[in-house]
Amino acid sequence: MSSASASADIVIVGGAAIGSSVAYHLASDPGFKGKVIVVEKDPTYRLSASALSAASIRQQFSSAVNIRVSLFGIEFLRNIAQHLPVDGEAPSIDLHEGGYLYVAGDEGRKVLEQNQKLQQQEGADVALYAAEMLRSKFGWLNTSDLLCGTYGVSGEGWFDGWALLQAFRKKARSLGVEYRQGEVVGYVVEGGRVTGVELSDGSRIACAAAVNASGTHGARLAATAGVAIPVKSMKRFVFSFTCKGEVDNCPLLIDTSGAYVRPEGKRGNEGQMFICGASPPEELDREWVETDADVEDVDWSFFEEYVWAPLAHRVPAFEAIKPGRAWAGPYDMNGLDGNAILGPAVGVPNLYLANGFSGHGLQQSPAVGRGLAEHIVNGRYLSLDLADLGHERIVAGTPLREANII
């Protein structure tokens, strides 16, 4: 490709948590001796999902592959100091295994029970509690309309997502991965294979294979290679507040309404800080525009009706709160089934997809990075089979439904 301004064995488009995890796992794979270039449009990452996420991890999914992905993820996060040190300096991501708590009344009881059975079969430390046990364990919880709940006894919680992104990036660079600032506007495809990427400045980078980890740009970029994925970038709000009432040992609570809340930081003079949010109903769902203004464009009426009201019902102490700052961020939503689209693209086998995470990208980044690196190097998954999340199901229109999307 004479018009190319550079070349690499692998070009990764997108350098946030997913792209940088793939880069790290490739560079640390003893079977890979090639050159990796990561092209990132905005190295500040201020508008990326990795930076704006609520940064949590759980095994409470309804599909086995997602549970396995998160089981690997929590072990990776627990041992991050061994995985990602640079020059003897170990990263810290402030992992707090505070657990997830899903609650259900009569309508959701069977789903929780079925999911918890699968989670235990896969080795996740998730307990099923009747309402009486919920009242005993979480005295601040209103259980008047609940029948049961599932609680992550260990292996679930929250962490510093920004620190994880930077740790992956720093380690990848220390292993020889090159990061370039630039906007990839399309793939160059010849003979059914990607042979390079084209940047907005007209330059090209030739490559033997490419990874699409471009988050909110994933569907548009895939389309330049003739690959269709049903991914839209949707806007999600995160709200913070402080509460002076006692809500001790609060896990990440998911109410029957779909609203969630978790502690954030230590208790201060004004009480304990929490962050919260909810998926909007379809009529209120809005696309992410990706501007600084979009981050600040927060709908407080949504907080009052769809977040605070149900949470105040579930946790009476939340009836008296002091709202804090709030922000918006993107979900790259897979409209088919709410699961990630991973692996080789149908029809373009050297284009690897890492798109449509639907809010699960940060927690899935360790396993996804390892899996895609294995597939690139060996032509198949070795440690954990991610084929259930492959592009084939998208082409066939056969969804792998995920019930637990927050």
CSV table of C-alpha atoms in Angstrom, one decimal:
chain,number,residue,atom,x,y,z
A,1,MET,CA,0.0,0.0,0.0
A,2,SER,CA,2.2,2.8,-1.3
A,3,SER,CA,-0.1,5.5,0.1
A,4,ALA,CA,0.3,4.3,3.6
A,5,SER,CA,2.2,6.5,6.0
A,6,ALA,CA,2.9,3.7,8.4
A,7,SER,CA,2.3,0.0,9.0
A,8,ALA,CA,1.7,-2.4,11.8
A,9,ASP,CA,0.7,-6.0,12.3
A,10,ILE,CA,-2.3,-5.0,14.3
A,11,VAL,CA,-4.1,-1.6,14.3
A,12,ILE,CA,-6.5,-1.1,17.2
A,13,VAL,CA,-9.0,1.7,16.7
A,14,GLY,CA,-9.9,3.0,20.2
A,15,GLY,CA,-7.6,3.2,23.1
A,16,ALA,CA,-10.0,3.2,26.1
A,17,ALA,CA,-10.3,0.2,28.4
A,18,ILE,CA,-11.3,-2.4,25.8
A,19,GLY,CA,-8.7,-1.3,23.1
A,20,SER,CA,-5.9,-0.9,25.7
A,21,SER,CA,-6.7,-4.3,27.2
A,22,VAL,CA,-6.4,-5.9,23.8
A,23,ALA,CA,-3.2,-4.1,23.2
A,24,TYR,CA,-1.7,-5.2,26.6
A,25,HIS,CA,-2.7,-8.8,26.1
A,26,LEU,CA,-1.3,-8.9,22.6
A,27,ALA,CA,2.0,-7.3,23.7
A,28,SER,CA,2.3,-9.7,26.7
A,29,ASP,CA,1.5,-12.9,24.7
A,30,PRO,CA,4.7,-14.8,24.2
A,31,GLY,CA,3.4,-16.1,20.8
A,32,PHE,CA,3.0,-12.6,19.4
A,33,LYS,CA,6.1,-10.8,18.0
A,34,GLY,CA,4.4,-8.1,15.9
A,35,LYS,CA,3.9,-4.4,16.1
A,36,VAL,CA,0.7,-2.9,17.6
A,37,ILE,CA,-0.5,0.6,16.9
A,38,VAL,CA,-3.5,2.0,18.9
A,39,VAL,CA,-5.2,5.0,17.2
A,40,GLU,CA,-7.2,7.1,19.7
A,41,LYS,CA,-9.2,10.2,18.6
A,42,ASP,CA,-9.0,11.9,22.0
A,43,PRO,CA,-6.2,10.8,24.4
A,44,THR,CA,-7.9,12.7,27.3
A,45,TYR,CA,-10.7,10.1,27.1
A,46,ARG,CA,-13.0,12.7,28.7
A,47,LEU,CA,-16.0,11.6,26.6
A,48,SER,CA,-15.4,7.9,26.7
A,49,ALA,CA,-17.6,5.3,28.5
A,50,SER,CA,-14.5,4.2,30.5
A,51,ALA,CA,-14.2,7.7,32.0
A,52,LEU,CA,-17.9,8.3,32.6
A,53,SER,CA,-18.9,4.9,33.8
A,54,ALA,CA,-20.2,4.0,37.3
A,55,ALA,CA,-17.3,1.4,37.1
A,56,SER,CA,-18.8,-1.8,38.7
A,57,ILE,CA,-18.4,-5.5,38.3
A,58,ARG,CA,-20.8,-8.4,38.9
A,59,GLN,CA,-21.4,-12.0,38.1
A,60,GLN,CA,-25.1,-11.6,38.3
A,61,PHE,CA,-25.9,-12.1,34.6
A,62,SER,CA,-28.4,-14.4,33.0
A,63,SER,CA,-26.0,-16.0,30.4
A,64,ALA,CA,-23.2,-18.3,31.2
A,65,VAL,CA,-20.6,-16.6,29.0
A,66,ASN,CA,-21.1,-13.2,30.7
A,67,ILE,CA,-20.7,-14.9,34.1
A,68,ARG,CA,-17.5,-16.6,33.1
A,69,VAL,CA,-16.2,-13.3,31.6
A,70,SER,CA,-16.8,-11.5,35.0
A,71,LEU,CA,-15.3,-14.4,37.0
A,72,PHE,CA,-12.1,-13.9,35.1
A,73,GLY,CA,-12.5,-10.1,35.4
A,74,ILE,CA,-12.7,-10.0,39.2
A,75,GLU,CA,-9.6,-12.2,39.6
A,76,PHE,CA,-7.8,-9.9,37.3
A,77,LEU,CA,-8.8,-6.8,39.2
A,78,ARG,CA,-7.9,-8.5,42.5
A,79,ASN,CA,-4.4,-9.2,41.2
A,80,ILE,CA,-3.9,-6.1,39.2
A,81,ALA,CA,-0.7,-5.3,41.0
A,82,GLN,CA,0.8,-8.5,39.6
A,83,HIS,CA,-0.6,-8.0,36.1
A,84,LEU,CA,0.0,-4.4,35.3
A,85,PRO,CA,3.1,-3.1,37.2
A,86,VAL,CA,5.4,-0.8,35.3
A,87,ASP,CA,9.0,-0.2,36.5
A,88,GLY,CA,8.1,-1.8,39.9
A,89,GLU,CA,5.2,0.5,40.4
A,90,ALA,CA,1.9,-1.3,40.9
A,91,PRO,CA,-1.4,0.4,39.9
A,92,SER,CA,-4.2,0.9,42.4
A,93,ILE,CA,-7.9,0.8,41.3
A,94,ASP,CA,-9.5,0.9,44.7
A,95,LEU,CA,-11.5,-2.3,44.2
A,96,HIS,CA,-14.3,-2.5,46.8
A,97,GLU,CA,-16.1,-5.9,46.9
A,98,GLY,CA,-19.4,-4.5,48.3
A,99,GLY,CA,-21.6,-6.9,46.4
A,100,TYR,CA,-24.6,-6.4,44.1
A,101,LEU,CA,-28.1,-6.9,45.5
A,102,TYR,CA,-31.0,-7.6,43.1
A,103,VAL,CA,-34.4,-7.6,44.7
A,104,ALA,CA,-37.7,-9.0,43.4
A,105,GLY,CA,-41.4,-9.2,44.2
A,106,ASP,CA,-43.7,-11.8,42.9
A,107,GLU,CA,-43.2,-10.7,39.3
A,108,GLY,CA,-39.4,-11.1,39.2
A,109,ARG,CA,-38.9,-13.9,41.7
A,110,LYS,CA,-38.6,-16.8,39.2
A,111,VAL,CA,-36.1,-14.9,37.0
A,112,LEU,CA,-33.9,-14.2,40.0
A,113,GLU,CA,-34.1,-17.8,41.2
A,114,GLN,CA,-33.2,-19.2,37.7
A,115,ASN,CA,-30.3,-16.7,37.3
A,116,GLN,CA,-28.9,-17.5,40.7
A,117,LYS,CA,-29.0,-21.2,40.0
A,118,LEU,CA,-27.0,-20.7,36.8
A,119,GLN,CA,-24.6,-18.3,38.6
A,120,GLN,CA,-23.8,-20.8,41.3
A,121,GLN,CA,-23.3,-23.6,38.7
A,122,GLU,CA,-20.7,-21.4,37.0
A,123,GLY,CA,-18.9,-20.8,40.3
A,124,ALA,CA,-20.1,-17.4,41.3
A,125,ASP,CA,-20.5,-16.6,45.0
A,126,VAL,CA,-24.1,-15.4,44.8
A,127,ALA,CA,-26.7,-16.2,47.5
A,128,LEU,CA,-30.5,-16.2,47.3
A,129,TYR,CA,-32.1,-14.6,50.3
A,130,ALA,CA,-35.8,-14.7,51.2
A,131,ALA,CA,-37.4,-11.4,52.4
A,132,GLU,CA,-36.8,-12.3,56.0
A,133,MET,CA,-33.1,-12.6,55.5
A,134,LEU,CA,-33.0,-9.4,53.5
A,135,ARG,CA,-34.6,-7.6,56.5
A,136,SER,CA,-32.1,-9.1,58.8
A,137,LYS,CA,-29.0,-8.4,56.7
A,138,PHE,CA,-30.0,-4.9,55.4
A,139,GLY,CA,-32.1,-3.3,58.2
A,140,TRP,CA,-32.5,-0.1,56.2
A,141,LEU,CA,-34.2,-1.9,53.3
A,142,ASN,CA,-38.0,-1.7,52.8
A,143,THR,CA,-39.0,-5.3,52.1
A,144,SER,CA,-42.7,-4.9,52.3
A,145,ASP,CA,-43.3,-5.7,48.6
A,146,LEU,CA,-40.3,-8.1,48.2
A,147,LEU,CA,-40.2,-11.9,48.2
A,148,CYS,CA,-36.5,-12.4,47.7
A,149,GLY,CA,-33.1,-11.0,46.6
A,150,THR,CA,-29.8,-12.2,45.2
A,151,TYR,CA,-26.6,-11.0,46.8
A,152,GLY,CA,-23.0,-11.2,45.6
A,153,VAL,CA,-21.3,-12.4,48.8
A,154,SER,CA,-17.9,-11.9,47.1
A,155,GLY,CA,-16.5,-11.1,43.7
A,156,GLU,CA,-18.8,-8.1,43.0
A,157,GLY,CA,-18.4,-4.4,43.7
A,158,TRP,CA,-17.0,-1.3,42.2
A,159,PHE,CA,-13.6,0.3,41.4
A,160,ASP,CA,-11.9,3.2,39.8
A,161,GLY,CA,-12.5,2.8,36.1
A,162,TRP,CA,-10.3,5.7,35.1
A,163,ALA,CA,-7.4,4.1,37.0
A,164,LEU,CA,-8.0,0.7,35.2
A,165,LEU,CA,-8.0,2.4,31.8
A,166,GLN,CA,-4.7,4.2,32.6
A,167,ALA,CA,-3.1,1.0,34.0
A,168,PHE,CA,-3.9,-0.9,30.8
A,169,ARG,CA,-2.6,1.9,28.7
A,170,LYS,CA,0.6,2.5,30.6
A,171,LYS,CA,1.4,-1.2,30.7
A,172,ALA,CA,0.7,-1.6,27.0
A,173,ARG,CA,3.1,1.3,26.2
A,174,SER,CA,5.8,-0.2,28.4
A,175,LEU,CA,5.6,-3.4,26.3
A,176,GLY,CA,6.1,-1.5,23.1
A,177,VAL,CA,2.6,-0.7,21.9
A,178,GLU,CA,2.5,2.6,20.0
A,179,TYR,CA,-0.3,5.0,20.7
A,180,ARG,CA,-1.2,7.6,18.1
A,181,GLN,CA,-3.7,10.4,18.2
A,182,GLY,CA,-5.9,10.5,15.2
A,183,GLU,CA,-9.4,9.8,13.9
A,184,VAL,CA,-9.9,6.7,11.8
A,185,VAL,CA,-12.6,7.4,9.3
A,186,GLY,CA,-12.6,4.0,7.5
A,187,TYR,CA,-11.1,0.7,6.8
A,188,VAL,CA,-9.3,-0.1,3.6
A,189,VAL,CA,-10.6,-3.5,2.4
A,190,GLU,CA,-9.1,-5.5,-0.4
A,191,GLY,CA,-10.1,-9.0,-1.4
A,192,GLY,CA,-12.4,-9.4,1.6
A,193,ARG,CA,-9.7,-8.4,4.1
A,194,VAL,CA,-8.7,-5.3,5.9
A,195,THR,CA,-5.4,-4.0,4.6
A,196,GLY,CA,-5.3,-0.7,6.5
A,197,VAL,CA,-7.1,2.1,8.1
A,198,GLU,CA,-7.6,5.6,6.8
A,199,LEU,CA,-7.3,8.7,9.0
A,200,SER,CA,-9.1,12.0,8.8
A,201,ASP,CA,-5.9,13.7,7.7
A,202,GLY,CA,-5.7,11.5,4.6
A,203,SER,CA,-2.9,9.3,5.9
A,204,ARG,CA,-3.1,5.5,6.1
A,205,ILE,CA,-1.7,2.8,8.4
A,206,ALA,CA,-1.3,-0.6,6.7
A,207,CYS,CA,-2.0,-3.6,8.8
A,208,ALA,CA,-2.4,-7.4,8.7
A,209,ALA,CA,-5.5,-7.2,11.0
A,210,ALA,CA,-7.6,-4.6,12.8
A,211,VAL,CA,-9.6,-4.4,16.0
A,212,ASN,CA,-12.7,-2.2,16.2
A,213,ALA,CA,-12.8,-1.0,19.8
A,214,SER,CA,-14.1,2.5,18.9
A,215,GLY,CA,-17.0,2.6,21.4
A,216,THR,CA,-19.6,5.1,20.2
A,217,HIS,CA,-18.2,5.0,16.7
A,218,GLY,CA,-18.2,1.2,16.4
A,219,ALA,CA,-21.2,0.8,14.0
A,220,ARG,CA,-20.2,3.6,11.7
A,221,LEU,CA,-16.6,2.4,11.5
A,222,ALA,CA,-17.6,-1.3,10.9
A,223,ALA,CA,-19.9,-0.2,8.1
A,224,THR,CA,-16.9,1.1,6.1
A,225,ALA,CA,-15.8,-2.5,5.8
A,226,GLY,CA,-19.3,-3.6,4.8
A,227,VAL,CA,-20.0,-5.0,8.2
A,228,ALA,CA,-23.4,-4.2,9.9
A,229,ILE,CA,-23.8,-4.3,13.7
A,230,PRO,CA,-26.9,-3.1,15.5
A,231,VAL,CA,-25.2,-0.8,17.9
A,232,LYS,CA,-26.4,2.7,18.9
A,233,SER,CA,-24.8,5.1,21.3
A,234,MET,CA,-27.4,5.9,24.0
A,235,LYS,CA,-27.2,8.5,26.7
A,236,ARG,CA,-27.2,7.5,30.4
A,237,PHE,CA,-27.2,9.7,33.4
A,238,VAL,CA,-25.3,9.2,36.7
A,239,PHE,CA,-26.5,11.2,39.7
A,240,SER,CA,-24.8,11.7,43.0
A,241,PHE,CA,-26.3,12.7,46.4
A,242,THR,CA,-25.4,12.6,50.1
A,243,CYS,CA,-27.6,11.1,52.8
A,244,LYS,CA,-27.2,11.6,56.6
A,245,GLY,CA,-29.3,8.6,57.4
A,246,GLU,CA,-27.6,5.3,58.3
A,247,VAL,CA,-27.4,3.0,55.3
A,248,ASP,CA,-24.6,0.8,56.5
A,249,ASN,CA,-22.9,-1.8,54.4
A,250,CYS,CA,-24.9,-0.8,51.3
A,251,PRO,CA,-24.1,-3.0,48.3
A,252,LEU,CA,-24.9,-1.9,44.7
A,253,LEU,CA,-28.7,-2.2,45.0
A,254,ILE,CA,-30.8,-2.8,41.9
A,255,ASP,CA,-34.5,-2.0,42.7
A,256,THR,CA,-37.4,-3.8,41.1
A,257,SER,CA,-38.0,-0.5,39.2
A,258,GLY,CA,-34.6,-0.9,37.6
A,259,ALA,CA,-33.1,2.1,39.4
A,260,TYR,CA,-29.7,1.4,41.0
A,261,VAL,CA,-27.6,3.0,43.8
A,262,ARG,CA,-24.3,2.4,45.4
A,263,PRO,CA,-22.0,4.1,47.9
A,264,GLU,CA,-19.2,6.4,46.6
A,265,GLY,CA,-16.3,7.2,48.9
A,266,LYS,CA,-16.2,7.5,52.7
A,267,ARG,CA,-18.8,9.0,54.9
A,268,GLY,CA,-18.2,12.8,55.5
A,269,ASN,CA,-19.6,15.6,57.5
A,270,GLU,CA,-22.6,15.8,55.2
A,271,GLY,CA,-23.2,12.1,55.3
A,272,GLN,CA,-22.5,9.2,53.0
A,273,MET,CA,-22.2,9.9,49.3
A,274,PHE,CA,-24.0,7.7,46.8
A,275,ILE,CA,-24.3,7.5,43.0
A,276,CYS,CA,-27.3,6.3,41.2
A,277,GLY,CA,-29.1,6.0,37.9
A,278,ALA,CA,-31.6,4.0,35.8
A,279,SER,CA,-32.2,3.0,32.2
A,280,PRO,CA,-34.8,5.4,30.8
A,281,PRO,CA,-38.0,4.1,29.3
A,282,GLU,CA,-38.0,3.9,25.5
A,283,GLU,CA,-39.9,7.1,25.0
A,284,LEU,CA,-37.1,9.0,27.0
A,285,ASP,CA,-34.1,7.2,25.5
A,286,ARG,CA,-31.8,9.6,23.7
A,287,GLU,CA,-28.8,9.1,21.6
A,288,TRP,CA,-25.4,10.2,22.8
A,289,VAL,CA,-24.1,13.2,20.8
A,290,GLU,CA,-20.5,13.1,22.1
A,291,THR,CA,-19.8,16.7,23.1
A,292,ASP,CA,-18.7,18.3,26.4
A,293,ALA,CA,-22.2,19.9,26.5
A,294,ASP,CA,-23.7,16.4,26.3
A,295,VAL,CA,-21.9,15.4,29.5
A,296,GLU,CA,-23.4,18.4,31.3
A,297,ASP,CA,-26.9,18.1,29.8
A,298,VAL,CA,-28.6,16.2,32.6
A,299,ASP,CA,-32.3,15.7,33.0
A,300,TRP,CA,-33.0,16.3,36.7
A,301,SER,CA,-36.7,15.5,36.2
A,302,PHE,CA,-35.7,12.0,35.2
A,303,PHE,CA,-33.8,11.7,38.5
A,304,GLU,CA,-36.8,12.8,40.5
A,305,GLU,CA,-39.3,10.5,38.8
A,306,TYR,CA,-37.4,7.4,37.7
A,307,VAL,CA,-34.5,7.3,40.2
A,308,TRP,CA,-35.0,9.0,43.5
A,309,ALA,CA,-38.7,8.2,43.9
A,310,PRO,CA,-38.2,4.4,43.6
A,311,LEU,CA,-35.0,4.5,45.7
A,312,ALA,CA,-36.7,6.5,48.4
A,313,HIS,CA,-39.4,3.9,48.5
A,314,ARG,CA,-36.9,1.1,48.8
A,315,VAL,CA,-34.6,2.8,51.2
A,316,PRO,CA,-36.6,5.2,53.5
A,317,ALA,CA,-33.4,7.0,54.6
A,318,PHE,CA,-33.1,8.3,51.0
A,319,GLU,CA,-36.3,10.4,51.4
A,320,ALA,CA,-34.0,13.1,52.9
A,321,ILE,CA,-31.0,13.7,50.6
A,322,LYS,CA,-28.8,16.5,49.2
A,323,PRO,CA,-28.3,16.2,45.5
A,324,GLY,CA,-24.8,16.6,44.2
A,325,ARG,CA,-23.2,16.7,40.8
A,326,ALA,CA,-24.5,14.7,37.9
A,327,TRP,CA,-23.2,13.8,34.4
A,328,ALA,CA,-24.1,11.9,31.3
A,329,GLY,CA,-22.2,9.2,29.5
A,330,PRO,CA,-22.6,6.8,26.6
A,331,TYR,CA,-23.7,3.2,26.4
A,332,ASP,CA,-22.9,1.5,23.1
A,333,MET,CA,-26.2,-0.5,23.1
A,334,ASN,CA,-26.5,-3.7,21.1
A,335,GLY,CA,-30.1,-3.5,20.0
A,336,LEU,CA,-30.4,-7.2,19.2
A,337,ASP,CA,-29.7,-8.6,22.7
A,338,GLY,CA,-27.8,-6.3,25.0
A,339,ASN,CA,-24.6,-8.3,24.7
A,340,ALA,CA,-21.2,-7.5,23.3
A,341,ILE,CA,-20.3,-8.4,19.7
A,342,LEU,CA,-16.8,-10.0,19.8
A,343,GLY,CA,-14.4,-11.7,17.5
A,344,PRO,CA,-13.9,-11.9,13.7
A,345,ALA,CA,-16.5,-10.1,11.5
A,346,VAL,CA,-18.5,-12.4,9.2
A,347,GLY,CA,-17.1,-11.8,5.7
A,348,VAL,CA,-14.0,-9.9,6.9
A,349,PRO,CA,-12.2,-12.4,9.0
A,350,ASN,CA,-9.2,-10.2,10.0
A,351,LEU,CA,-11.5,-7.4,11.3
A,352,TYR,CA,-12.0,-8.1,15.0
A,353,LEU,CA,-15.1,-6.6,16.6
A,354,ALA,CA,-15.3,-5.4,20.2
A,355,ASN,CA,-18.6,-3.5,20.2
A,356,GLY,CA,-22.0,-3.2,21.7
A,357,PHE,CA,-21.1,-3.7,25.4
A,358,SER,CA,-24.3,-2.1,26.6
A,359,GLY,CA,-22.8,-0.8,29.8
A,360,HIS,CA,-20.6,-3.8,30.6
A,361,GLY,CA,-17.4,-2.8,28.8
A,362,LEU,CA,-15.2,-1.8,31.8
A,363,GLN,CA,-15.9,-4.9,33.8
A,364,GLN,CA,-15.5,-7.2,30.7
A,365,SER,CA,-12.3,-5.5,29.5
A,366,PRO,CA,-9.9,-8.0,31.1
A,367,ALA,CA,-11.5,-11.1,29.6
A,368,VAL,CA,-12.3,-9.5,26.3
A,369,GLY,CA,-8.7,-8.3,25.9
A,370,ARG,CA,-7.3,-11.7,26.6
A,371,GLY,CA,-9.8,-13.5,24.4
A,372,LEU,CA,-9.3,-11.3,21.3
A,373,ALA,CA,-5.5,-11.4,21.7
A,374,GLU,CA,-5.7,-15.2,21.9
A,375,HIS,CA,-7.9,-15.3,18.8
A,376,ILE,CA,-5.6,-13.0,16.8
A,377,VAL,CA,-2.5,-14.9,17.7
A,378,ASN,CA,-3.9,-18.5,17.5
A,379,GLY,CA,-6.9,-18.3,15.3
A,380,ARG,CA,-9.2,-19.4,18.2
A,381,TYR,CA,-10.0,-18.8,21.8
A,382,LEU,CA,-7.9,-20.7,24.3
A,383,SER,CA,-8.7,-19.7,27.9
A,384,LEU,CA,-12.4,-18.9,27.6
A,385,ASP,CA,-14.6,-19.5,24.6
A,386,LEU,CA,-16.3,-16.2,23.6
A,387,ALA,CA,-17.9,-17.7,20.5
A,388,ASP,CA,-21.4,-17.2,21.9
A,389,LEU,CA,-20.8,-13.5,21.6
A,390,GLY,CA,-19.6,-13.7,18.0
A,391,HIS,CA,-20.8,-11.7,15.0
A,392,GLU,CA,-22.5,-14.8,13.6
A,393,ARG,CA,-25.5,-14.4,15.8
A,394,ILE,CA,-26.0,-10.9,14.6
A,395,VAL,CA,-25.9,-12.0,11.0
A,396,ALA,CA,-28.3,-14.9,11.7
A,397,GLY,CA,-30.6,-12.7,13.9
A,398,THR,CA,-30.5,-15.2,16.7
A,399,PRO,CA,-30.1,-13.2,19.9
A,400,LEU,CA,-28.3,-14.3,23.1
A,401,ARG,CA,-30.6,-12.4,25.4
A,402,GLU,CA,-29.2,-10.8,28.6
A,403,ALA,CA,-31.9,-10.2,31.2
A,404,ASN,CA,-29.7,-8.3,33.6
A,405,ILE,CA,-29.0,-5.0,31.9
A,406,ILE,CA,-28.8,-1.9,34.2
